């Protein structure tokens, strides 16, 4: 029974992989243009660095008792961190910015934080 299930899963995966290129073939140049338009302008190493920075900033925000880290969204692109969210006061905004700047590898920090 287990072997049959594994065979079924393997078959589904193989068919899915085989058919994944069919959409571009069927749609023609439009699909190729759409694909090229969605590619990121970062190397794999830059993506990994950005993910590490995002995780480090979020960890610091969550660990700090003065900033409600769950209310702050963190995005990083080419080592530039963007903070988004709504906080209770300007002190929390300043502290969030300070924490983000303190992470190794951060080139700049942009704020889309608002005070409610």
mmCIF file of C-alpha atoms in Angstrom:
data_model
loop_
_atom_site.group_PDB
_atom_site.id
_atom_site.type_symbol
_atom_site.label_atom_id
_atom_site.label_comp_id
_atom_site.label_asym_id
_atom_site.label_seq_id
_atom_site.Cartn_x
_atom_site.Cartn_y
_atom_site.Cartn_z
ATOM 1 C CA UNK A 1 0.000 0.000 0.000
ATOM 2 C CA UNK A 2 2.825 2.392 0.900
ATOM 3 C CA UNK A 3 4.670 1.602 -2.341
ATOM 4 C CA UNK A 4 1.548 2.307 -4.399
ATOM 5 C CA UNK A 5 1.087 5.646 -2.653
ATOM 6 C CA UNK A 6 4.745 6.626 -3.171
ATOM 7 C CA UNK A 7 4.482 5.642 -6.842
ATOM 8 C CA UNK A 8 1.347 7.765 -7.203
ATOM 9 C CA UNK A 9 3.006 10.778 -5.559
ATOM 10 C CA UNK A 10 6.117 10.373 -7.721
ATOM 11 C CA UNK A 11 3.949 10.152 -10.845
ATOM 12 C CA UNK A 12 2.001 13.295 -9.956
ATOM 13 C CA UNK A 13 5.233 15.200 -9.310
ATOM 14 C CA UNK A 14 6.730 14.060 -12.625
ATOM 15 C CA UNK A 15 3.607 15.022 -14.576
ATOM 16 C CA UNK A 16 3.478 18.412 -12.855
ATOM 17 C CA UNK A 17 7.108 19.116 -13.696
ATOM 18 C CA UNK A 18 6.619 17.940 -17.278
ATOM 19 C CA UNK A 19 3.576 20.144 -17.807
ATOM 20 C CA UNK A 20 5.002 23.239 -16.132
ATOM 21 C CA UNK A 21 6.649 24.354 -19.365
ATOM 22 C CA UNK A 22 3.547 23.757 -21.487
ATOM 23 C CA UNK A 23 1.865 27.019 -20.521
ATOM 24 C CA UNK A 24 4.673 29.086 -22.022
ATOM 25 C CA UNK A 25 4.677 26.904 -25.129
ATOM 26 C CA UNK A 26 0.905 27.204 -25.560
ATOM 27 C CA UNK A 27 0.772 30.928 -24.839
ATOM 28 C CA UNK A 28 3.731 31.760 -27.047
ATOM 29 C CA UNK A 29 5.723 34.973 -26.733
ATOM 30 C CA UNK A 30 3.273 36.542 -24.296
ATOM 31 C CA UNK A 31 4.154 34.011 -21.624
ATOM 32 C CA UNK A 32 7.861 34.563 -22.201
ATOM 33 C CA UNK A 33 7.451 38.319 -21.842
ATOM 34 C CA UNK A 34 5.439 37.883 -18.655
ATOM 35 C CA UNK A 35 8.106 35.591 -17.236
ATOM 36 C CA UNK A 36 10.948 37.963 -18.048
ATOM 37 C CA UNK A 37 8.979 40.838 -16.543
ATOM 38 C CA UNK A 38 8.682 39.080 -13.198
ATOM 39 C CA UNK A 39 12.320 38.087 -12.751
ATOM 40 C CA UNK A 40 14.102 39.838 -9.918
ATOM 41 C CA UNK A 41 17.143 41.983 -10.458
ATOM 42 C CA UNK A 42 19.101 40.177 -7.718
ATOM 43 C CA UNK A 43 21.576 37.342 -7.633
ATOM 44 C CA UNK A 44 20.920 34.277 -5.504
ATOM 45 C CA UNK A 45 23.492 35.565 -3.023
ATOM 46 C CA UNK A 46 21.711 38.916 -2.765
ATOM 47 C CA UNK A 47 18.388 37.188 -2.162
ATOM 48 C CA UNK A 48 19.939 35.128 0.636
ATOM 49 C CA UNK A 49 21.550 38.231 2.164
ATOM 50 C CA UNK A 50 18.221 40.079 2.010
ATOM 51 C CA UNK A 51 16.422 37.168 3.673
ATOM 52 C CA UNK A 52 19.028 37.051 6.450
ATOM 53 C CA UNK A 53 18.710 40.799 7.018
ATOM 54 C CA UNK A 54 14.902 40.606 7.075
ATOM 55 C CA UNK A 55 14.995 37.784 9.626
ATOM 56 C CA UNK A 56 17.521 39.616 11.814
ATOM 57 C CA UNK A 57 15.528 42.866 11.785
ATOM 58 C CA UNK A 58 12.265 41.065 12.553
ATOM 59 C CA UNK A 59 13.940 39.151 15.397
ATOM 60 C CA UNK A 60 15.193 42.380 16.959
ATOM 61 C CA UNK A 61 11.791 44.025 16.614
ATOM 62 C CA UNK A 62 10.059 41.070 18.254
ATOM 63 C CA UNK A 63 12.611 40.929 21.081
ATOM 64 C CA UNK A 64 12.372 44.616 21.961
ATOM 65 C CA UNK A 65 9.793 45.372 24.664
ATOM 66 C CA UNK A 66 9.285 48.955 23.429
ATOM 67 C CA UNK A 67 8.245 48.069 19.866
ATOM 68 C CA UNK A 68 5.234 45.911 18.948
ATOM 69 C CA UNK A 69 7.196 43.818 16.445
ATOM 70 C CA UNK A 70 4.089 41.996 15.236
ATOM 71 C CA UNK A 71 2.779 45.335 13.929
ATOM 72 C CA UNK A 72 5.838 45.977 11.736
ATOM 73 C CA UNK A 73 6.301 44.376 8.322
ATOM 74 C CA UNK A 74 9.927 44.089 7.181
ATOM 75 C CA UNK A 75 11.025 43.883 3.537
ATOM 76 C CA UNK A 76 14.592 43.966 2.247
ATOM 77 C CA UNK A 77 15.767 44.550 -1.321
ATOM 78 C CA UNK A 78 19.478 44.822 -2.073
ATOM 79 C CA UNK A 79 20.234 45.436 1.634
ATOM 80 C CA UNK A 80 17.736 48.340 1.846
ATOM 81 C CA UNK A 81 15.205 47.610 4.592
ATOM 82 C CA UNK A 82 11.662 48.976 4.391
ATOM 83 C CA UNK A 83 9.533 48.997 7.529
ATOM 84 C CA UNK A 84 5.743 49.181 7.136
ATOM 85 C CA UNK A 85 3.011 49.351 9.711
ATOM 86 C CA UNK A 86 1.113 51.449 12.208
ATOM 87 C CA UNK A 87 2.582 52.155 15.647
ATOM 88 C CA UNK A 88 1.278 54.002 18.699
ATOM 89 C CA UNK A 89 3.835 56.814 18.881
ATOM 90 C CA UNK A 90 6.886 58.359 17.227
ATOM 91 C CA UNK A 91 9.143 56.829 19.878
ATOM 92 C CA UNK A 92 8.229 53.362 18.626
ATOM 93 C CA UNK A 93 8.921 54.454 15.047
ATOM 94 C CA UNK A 94 12.336 55.834 16.022
ATOM 95 C CA UNK A 95 13.197 52.674 17.967
ATOM 96 C CA UNK A 96 12.147 50.414 15.076
ATOM 97 C CA UNK A 97 14.332 52.416 12.690
ATOM 98 C CA UNK A 98 17.259 52.258 15.130
ATOM 99 C CA UNK A 99 16.905 48.482 15.521
ATOM 100 C CA UNK A 100 16.827 47.978 11.745
ATOM 101 C CA UNK A 101 19.913 50.152 11.235
ATOM 102 C CA UNK A 102 21.806 48.144 13.853
ATOM 103 C CA UNK A 103 21.658 44.921 11.825
ATOM 104 C CA UNK A 104 24.893 43.983 10.078
ATOM 105 C CA UNK A 105 24.757 44.394 6.304
ATOM 106 C CA UNK A 106 21.944 46.954 6.198
ATOM 107 C CA UNK A 107 22.751 49.692 3.677
ATOM 108 C CA UNK A 108 19.735 51.910 4.344
ATOM 109 C CA UNK A 109 16.404 51.881 6.177
ATOM 110 C CA UNK A 110 13.209 53.364 4.762
ATOM 111 C CA UNK A 111 10.121 53.979 6.821
ATOM 112 C CA UNK A 112 6.545 53.477 5.753
ATOM 113 C CA UNK A 113 5.587 53.484 9.432
ATOM 114 C CA UNK A 114 2.668 55.593 10.586
ATOM 115 C CA UNK A 115 1.548 56.742 14.013
ATOM 116 C CA UNK A 116 -2.070 56.149 14.906
#
